[in-house]
Amino acid sequence: MTGETKGNSKIIRVGSRKSELALIQTKYVISCLQKLNPDVVYEIHTMTTVGDRVLNKSLPKIGEKSLFTKDLEDALRTGGVDFVVHSLKDLPTALPLGMAIGAVLEREDPRDALVLNEAHRGRTLSTLPKGSVVGTSSLRRSAQLARKYENVVVCDIRGNLNTRLAKLDADGSKFAGIILAQAGLVRMGWNARVSQVIEPGEILYAVGQGALAVECRSNDAYILDMLSKLCHLETQCKILVERSFLKTLGGGCSAPVAVCTTLKRKADAKVTQLNVEGAVWSLDGKTEIRSDGGCALMLSGDVDLDVENGNVIPAKKAKAADEDTVDNAIPASPPPAARCPIDHKRKSPEVVDHAKPGCSQDGDKIDLSKFISVHGEMFKKCPYSSEIEKLSSVESNELIESGKCDDGKNDPSATFPVGVDFMGDCPYVSTEQKVDQSGQSGLNKRKILDYNENLEREIVAPKLESTSEHLFCGMFRHKHVAKEIFDECEQTGIRLAQDLIGKGALEVMKCAQNEIHSKV
């Protein structure tokens, strides 16, 4: 049985890594679900994974699969949590028995980005001085850098986004720059740190990069039905082609492998052309094997969204005469997240304690006057500016300083959503929610618990079943998606991989893997 019932509310437990980015992504998924399921209560259970704990080795040298997912999947398998939010590129192409990707949300920008040390502001990869050190933990990036940019020296750098940026910005840092996923920087609100967005023509991106996946038990009908409303069909098609390509090459192989996938609707609006490019490299980048492929998809149907009220209007039936059924209609995507119109120029947002709305990491209350001054004239364009200005009154700040707002009832910052309950530009205010003058914010009601510290509760292990007939490289096909669409996407990825294999890709990958293991 999924979750438990408390009063009139159903409790759903959500697993997440402890990093700030992981929590931002998890909270974003929950915020989307709360709009569709307002009576459900969500608890976030955090834990560290092998990839988080072992930071003194490069990822390929650790020698384990599912570095960032295994601990979370163990909790899912035993019933400790009901679903888990992942960066999709972390998920292996073959999931454990009984697990499924229940939702793939609309993809963020999948490209890589260059973040530079202040001393090199204004430069790009090609204009960095010869010998400049560029940090990355990815063999895919390092191989392509070595092939295209002889002016830089690649050095391994580990840690979450915050840690890697701290290493870049540290006094005496050896790094001229680091390469990160553009999507992660956008979700953290750190767009201003991006010095160069790297086009796929220069560096192809990782399989699944930029997309969020929600993993659940493959036979959990309640959760699967809930997650089906978050699925973005065009993103699913791209991801399935990429994962099928990688799976055929060798699953979660540690050798440098990368892709670039595009979808373009034809002029007649009945056929959508999917194109995919894939490549593998030797570790030094000197050997490259590259190919491309594609297929035509019938993604017919219309989607209507009631964005203002946050409602999803069901997709219309496909107009094809031979298959005019609901099963073949495009699923409705969730309403796009509202974005704060303020153009923030801050270097990075303050890290906020997720359990204390309106508090900084060390427990201090946020100075609302300083908050407004950060935004300057652009603050007036924020839809919540009038409410926030009221909260910045002398009386409110006196309450903060006197410490009389500890219970939250008199805390002015609790009346608007402050913290990391968002993905986007605004480092403090989430435009996902309206200001609630009562101080009761739906997202602020969520509990964030340490999974390992809350194992005393009784957990009934669920029965796991194989549902392979519904799975495509681990992705669950919901009933509103025609099986022919997923079949074609999967076969396109297979054909691309087989083309590369025919050109010698497996030999290149084997040499790369042997070289990695010989250096352990």
Short mmCIF file of N, CA, C and O in Angstrom, two decimals, residues 188-253:
data_model
loop_
_atom_site.label_atom_id
_atom_site.label_comp_id
_atom_site.label_asym_id
_atom_site.label_seq_id
_atom_site.Cartn_x
_atom_site.Cartn_y
_atom_site.Cartn_z
N MET A 188 19.25 26.30 -9.85
CA MET A 188 19.74 26.91 -8.62
C MET A 188 19.60 28.43 -8.64
O MET A 188 19.87 29.10 -7.64
N GLY A 189 19.21 28.99 -9.80
CA GLY A 189 19.11 30.43 -9.90
C GLY A 189 20.45 31.10 -10.12
O GLY A 189 20.60 32.30 -9.88
N TRP A 190 21.43 30.36 -10.61
CA TRP A 190 22.78 30.89 -10.78
C TRP A 190 23.10 31.19 -12.24
O TRP A 190 24.24 31.04 -12.68
N ASN A 191 22.11 31.64 -12.98
CA ASN A 191 22.32 31.95 -14.40
C ASN A 191 23.46 32.94 -14.61
O ASN A 191 24.19 32.87 -15.60
N ALA A 192 23.59 33.89 -13.69
CA ALA A 192 24.60 34.94 -13.85
C ALA A 192 26.02 34.40 -13.80
O ALA A 192 26.95 35.07 -14.25
N ARG A 193 26.21 33.18 -13.26
CA ARG A 193 27.55 32.61 -13.21
C ARG A 193 28.01 32.03 -14.54
O ARG A 193 29.20 31.74 -14.72
N VAL A 194 27.07 31.82 -15.46
CA VAL A 194 27.42 31.18 -16.74
C VAL A 194 28.19 32.14 -17.62
O VAL A 194 27.70 33.21 -17.98
N SER A 195 29.40 31.76 -17.99
CA SER A 195 30.23 32.57 -18.88
C SER A 195 30.04 32.19 -20.33
O SER A 195 30.17 33.02 -21.22
N GLN A 196 29.73 30.92 -20.58
CA GLN A 196 29.54 30.44 -21.95
C GLN A 196 28.65 29.20 -21.94
O GLN A 196 28.92 28.25 -21.22
N VAL A 197 27.57 29.25 -22.71
CA VAL A 197 26.77 28.05 -22.94
C VAL A 197 27.39 27.33 -24.13
O VAL A 197 27.55 27.90 -25.20
N ILE A 198 27.78 26.08 -23.93
CA ILE A 198 28.55 25.35 -24.94
C ILE A 198 27.61 24.60 -25.88
O ILE A 198 26.85 23.74 -25.45
N GLU A 199 27.66 24.93 -27.13
CA GLU A 199 26.78 24.33 -28.12
C GLU A 199 27.15 22.86 -28.37
O GLU A 199 28.33 22.48 -28.26
N PRO A 200 26.17 22.03 -28.72
CA PRO A 200 26.45 20.61 -29.00
C PRO A 200 27.46 20.41 -30.12
O PRO A 200 28.14 19.38 -30.17
N GLY A 201 27.60 21.40 -31.01
CA GLY A 201 28.60 21.30 -32.07
C GLY A 201 30.01 21.29 -31.51
O GLY A 201 30.95 20.84 -32.17
N GLU A 202 30.18 21.78 -30.27
CA GLU A 202 31.48 21.78 -29.61
C GLU A 202 31.60 20.62 -28.63
O GLU A 202 32.59 19.90 -28.62
N ILE A 203 30.59 20.46 -27.78
CA ILE A 203 30.59 19.36 -26.82
C ILE A 203 29.19 18.77 -26.77
O ILE A 203 28.23 19.44 -26.35
N LEU A 204 29.05 17.51 -27.19
CA LEU A 204 27.78 16.82 -27.08
C LEU A 204 27.48 16.56 -25.60
O LEU A 204 28.38 16.43 -24.78
N TYR A 205 26.20 16.47 -25.27
CA TYR A 205 25.83 16.33 -23.86
C TYR A 205 25.54 14.88 -23.48
O TYR A 205 25.49 13.98 -24.34
N ALA A 206 25.34 14.66 -22.18
CA ALA A 206 25.14 13.31 -21.65
C ALA A 206 23.72 12.82 -21.93
O ALA A 206 22.78 13.60 -22.06
N VAL A 207 23.58 11.51 -22.02
CA VAL A 207 22.26 10.89 -22.17
C VAL A 207 21.37 11.32 -21.00
O VAL A 207 21.73 11.15 -19.84
N GLY A 208 20.22 11.89 -21.31
CA GLY A 208 19.26 12.29 -20.28
C GLY A 208 19.55 13.61 -19.61
O GLY A 208 18.77 14.05 -18.75
N GLN A 209 20.62 14.29 -19.97
CA GLN A 209 20.99 15.53 -19.29
C GLN A 209 19.90 16.59 -19.43
O GLN A 209 19.34 16.79 -20.49
N GLY A 210 19.61 17.27 -18.34
CA GLY A 210 18.64 18.35 -18.35
C GLY A 210 17.22 17.93 -18.01
O GLY A 210 16.34 18.77 -17.84
N ALA A 211 16.98 16.62 -17.89
CA ALA A 211 15.62 16.13 -17.61
C ALA A 211 15.53 15.59 -16.19
O ALA A 211 16.50 15.07 -15.65
N LEU A 212 14.36 15.71 -15.60
CA LEU A 212 14.09 15.14 -14.29
C LEU A 212 13.27 13.86 -14.45
O LEU A 212 12.34 13.80 -15.26
N ALA A 213 13.62 12.84 -13.68
CA ALA A 213 12.89 11.58 -13.69
C ALA A 213 12.35 11.30 -12.30
O ALA A 213 13.01 11.58 -11.30
N VAL A 214 11.15 10.76 -12.25
CA VAL A 214 10.57 10.34 -10.97
C VAL A 214 10.46 8.82 -11.01
O VAL A 214 9.75 8.25 -11.85
N GLU A 215 11.19 8.17 -10.12
CA GLU A 215 11.22 6.70 -10.08
C GLU A 215 10.28 6.19 -9.00
O GLU A 215 10.23 6.74 -7.88
N CYS A 216 9.54 5.14 -9.31
CA CYS A 216 8.61 4.55 -8.35
C CYS A 216 8.57 3.04 -8.56
O CYS A 216 9.27 2.51 -9.42
N ARG A 217 7.76 2.36 -7.78
CA ARG A 217 7.58 0.93 -7.98
C ARG A 217 6.69 0.72 -9.20
O ARG A 217 5.66 1.40 -9.36
N SER A 218 7.05 -0.22 -10.04
CA SER A 218 6.38 -0.37 -11.34
C SER A 218 4.96 -0.91 -11.24
O SER A 218 4.21 -0.88 -12.22
N ASN A 219 4.58 -1.42 -10.05
CA ASN A 219 3.21 -1.92 -9.88
C ASN A 219 2.39 -1.06 -8.93
O ASN A 219 1.32 -1.47 -8.48
N ASP A 220 2.89 0.14 -8.63
CA ASP A 220 2.18 1.05 -7.72
C ASP A 220 1.23 1.91 -8.54
O ASP A 220 1.57 3.00 -9.00
N ALA A 221 0.00 1.42 -8.72
CA ALA A 221 -0.97 2.07 -9.60
C ALA A 221 -1.31 3.48 -9.14
O ALA A 221 -1.48 4.39 -9.96
N TYR A 222 -1.38 3.70 -7.83
CA TYR A 222 -1.75 5.02 -7.30
C TYR A 222 -0.69 6.06 -7.67
O TYR A 222 -1.01 7.14 -8.18
N ILE A 223 0.57 5.74 -7.40
CA ILE A 223 1.65 6.68 -7.69
C ILE A 223 1.81 6.87 -9.20
O ILE A 223 2.01 7.99 -9.68
N LEU A 224 1.73 5.79 -9.96
CA LEU A 224 1.87 5.89 -11.41
C LEU A 224 0.79 6.79 -12.01
O LEU A 224 1.06 7.61 -12.90
N ASP A 225 -0.43 6.67 -11.52
CA ASP A 225 -1.51 7.52 -12.02
C ASP A 225 -1.23 8.98 -11.67
O ASP A 225 -1.45 9.88 -12.49
N MET A 226 -0.73 9.22 -10.48
CA MET A 226 -0.39 10.58 -10.05
C MET A 226 0.71 11.17 -10.93
O MET A 226 0.64 12.31 -11.39
N LEU A 227 1.74 10.35 -11.21
CA LEU A 227 2.89 10.84 -11.96
C LEU A 227 2.60 11.00 -13.45
O LEU A 227 3.26 11.79 -14.13
N SER A 228 1.62 10.26 -13.96
CA SER A 228 1.33 10.33 -15.40
C SER A 228 1.00 11.74 -15.85
O SER A 228 1.25 12.12 -16.99
N LYS A 229 0.46 12.54 -14.95
CA LYS A 229 0.05 13.90 -15.29
C LYS A 229 1.24 14.84 -15.42
O LYS A 229 1.09 15.97 -15.90
N LEU A 230 2.42 14.40 -14.99
CA LEU A 230 3.63 15.24 -15.09
C LEU A 230 4.44 14.93 -16.35
O LEU A 230 5.38 15.67 -16.66
N CYS A 231 4.09 13.87 -17.05
CA CYS A 231 4.91 13.43 -18.18
C CYS A 231 4.84 14.42 -19.35
O CYS A 231 3.78 14.95 -19.67
N HIS A 232 5.99 14.63 -19.98
CA HIS A 232 6.09 15.48 -21.17
C HIS A 232 6.50 14.58 -22.32
O HIS A 232 7.62 14.09 -22.38
N LEU A 233 5.57 14.35 -23.24
CA LEU A 233 5.75 13.31 -24.26
C LEU A 233 6.97 13.56 -25.14
O LEU A 233 7.73 12.63 -25.44
N GLU A 234 7.17 14.79 -25.61
CA GLU A 234 8.31 15.05 -26.49
C GLU A 234 9.63 14.78 -25.78
O GLU A 234 10.58 14.26 -26.37
N THR A 235 9.71 15.15 -24.50
CA THR A 235 10.92 14.85 -23.73
C THR A 235 11.08 13.35 -23.57
O THR A 235 12.19 12.81 -23.69
N GLN A 236 9.99 12.63 -23.31
CA GLN A 236 10.07 11.17 -23.19
C GLN A 236 10.63 10.54 -24.46
O GLN A 236 11.44 9.62 -24.39
N CYS A 237 10.20 11.04 -25.61
CA CYS A 237 10.68 10.48 -26.88
C CYS A 237 12.19 10.68 -27.02
O CYS A 237 12.92 9.76 -27.39
N LYS A 238 12.66 11.88 -26.73
CA LYS A 238 14.09 12.16 -26.82
C LYS A 238 14.88 11.28 -25.86
O LYS A 238 15.91 10.70 -26.23
N ILE A 239 14.40 11.21 -24.62
CA ILE A 239 15.10 10.45 -23.59
C ILE A 239 15.14 8.97 -23.94
O ILE A 239 16.15 8.29 -23.75
N LEU A 240 14.04 8.44 -24.46
CA LEU A 240 13.99 7.02 -24.79
C LEU A 240 14.97 6.68 -25.90
O LEU A 240 15.67 5.65 -25.83
N VAL A 241 15.08 7.52 -26.91
CA VAL A 241 16.07 7.30 -27.97
C VAL A 241 17.48 7.27 -27.39
O VAL A 241 18.29 6.38 -27.69
N GLU A 242 17.77 8.22 -26.52
CA GLU A 242 19.11 8.33 -25.94
C GLU A 242 19.43 7.14 -25.04
O GLU A 242 20.52 6.56 -25.09
N ARG A 243 18.47 6.75 -24.20
CA ARG A 243 18.72 5.63 -23.28
C ARG A 243 18.81 4.31 -24.04
O ARG A 243 19.61 3.43 -23.68
N SER A 244 18.03 4.16 -25.10
CA SER A 244 18.11 2.96 -25.92
C SER A 244 19.48 2.88 -26.61
O SER A 244 20.09 1.80 -26.70
N PHE A 245 19.96 4.01 -27.07
CA PHE A 245 21.29 4.10 -27.68
C PHE A 245 22.37 3.66 -26.68
O PHE A 245 23.22 2.81 -26.98
N LEU A 246 22.32 4.22 -25.47
CA LEU A 246 23.32 3.91 -24.46
C LEU A 246 23.22 2.46 -24.00
O LEU A 246 24.24 1.78 -23.81
N LYS A 247 22.00 1.98 -23.84
CA LYS A 247 21.81 0.60 -23.39
C LYS A 247 22.39 -0.39 -24.39
O LYS A 247 23.03 -1.38 -24.02
N THR A 248 22.19 -0.13 -25.68
CA THR A 248 22.71 -1.02 -26.72
C THR A 248 24.23 -0.99 -26.76
O THR A 248 24.88 -2.01 -27.00
N LEU A 249 24.82 0.16 -26.48
CA LEU A 249 26.29 0.28 -26.45
C LEU A 249 26.89 -0.43 -25.25
O LEU A 249 28.03 -0.88 -25.29
N GLY A 250 26.14 -0.49 -24.15
CA GLY A 250 26.72 -1.14 -22.97
C GLY A 250 26.19 -0.61 -21.67
O GLY A 250 26.91 -0.60 -20.66
N GLY A 251 24.95 -0.15 -21.64
CA GLY A 251 24.33 0.27 -20.39
C GLY A 251 24.97 1.50 -19.81
O GLY A 251 25.17 2.51 -20.47
N GLY A 252 25.34 1.41 -18.53
CA GLY A 252 25.93 2.57 -17.85
C GLY A 252 27.44 2.58 -17.98
O GLY A 252 28.16 2.76 -17.01
N CYS A 253 27.93 2.39 -19.19
CA CYS A 253 29.38 2.29 -19.40
C CYS A 253 30.08 3.57 -18.96
O CYS A 253 29.53 4.66 -19.02
#
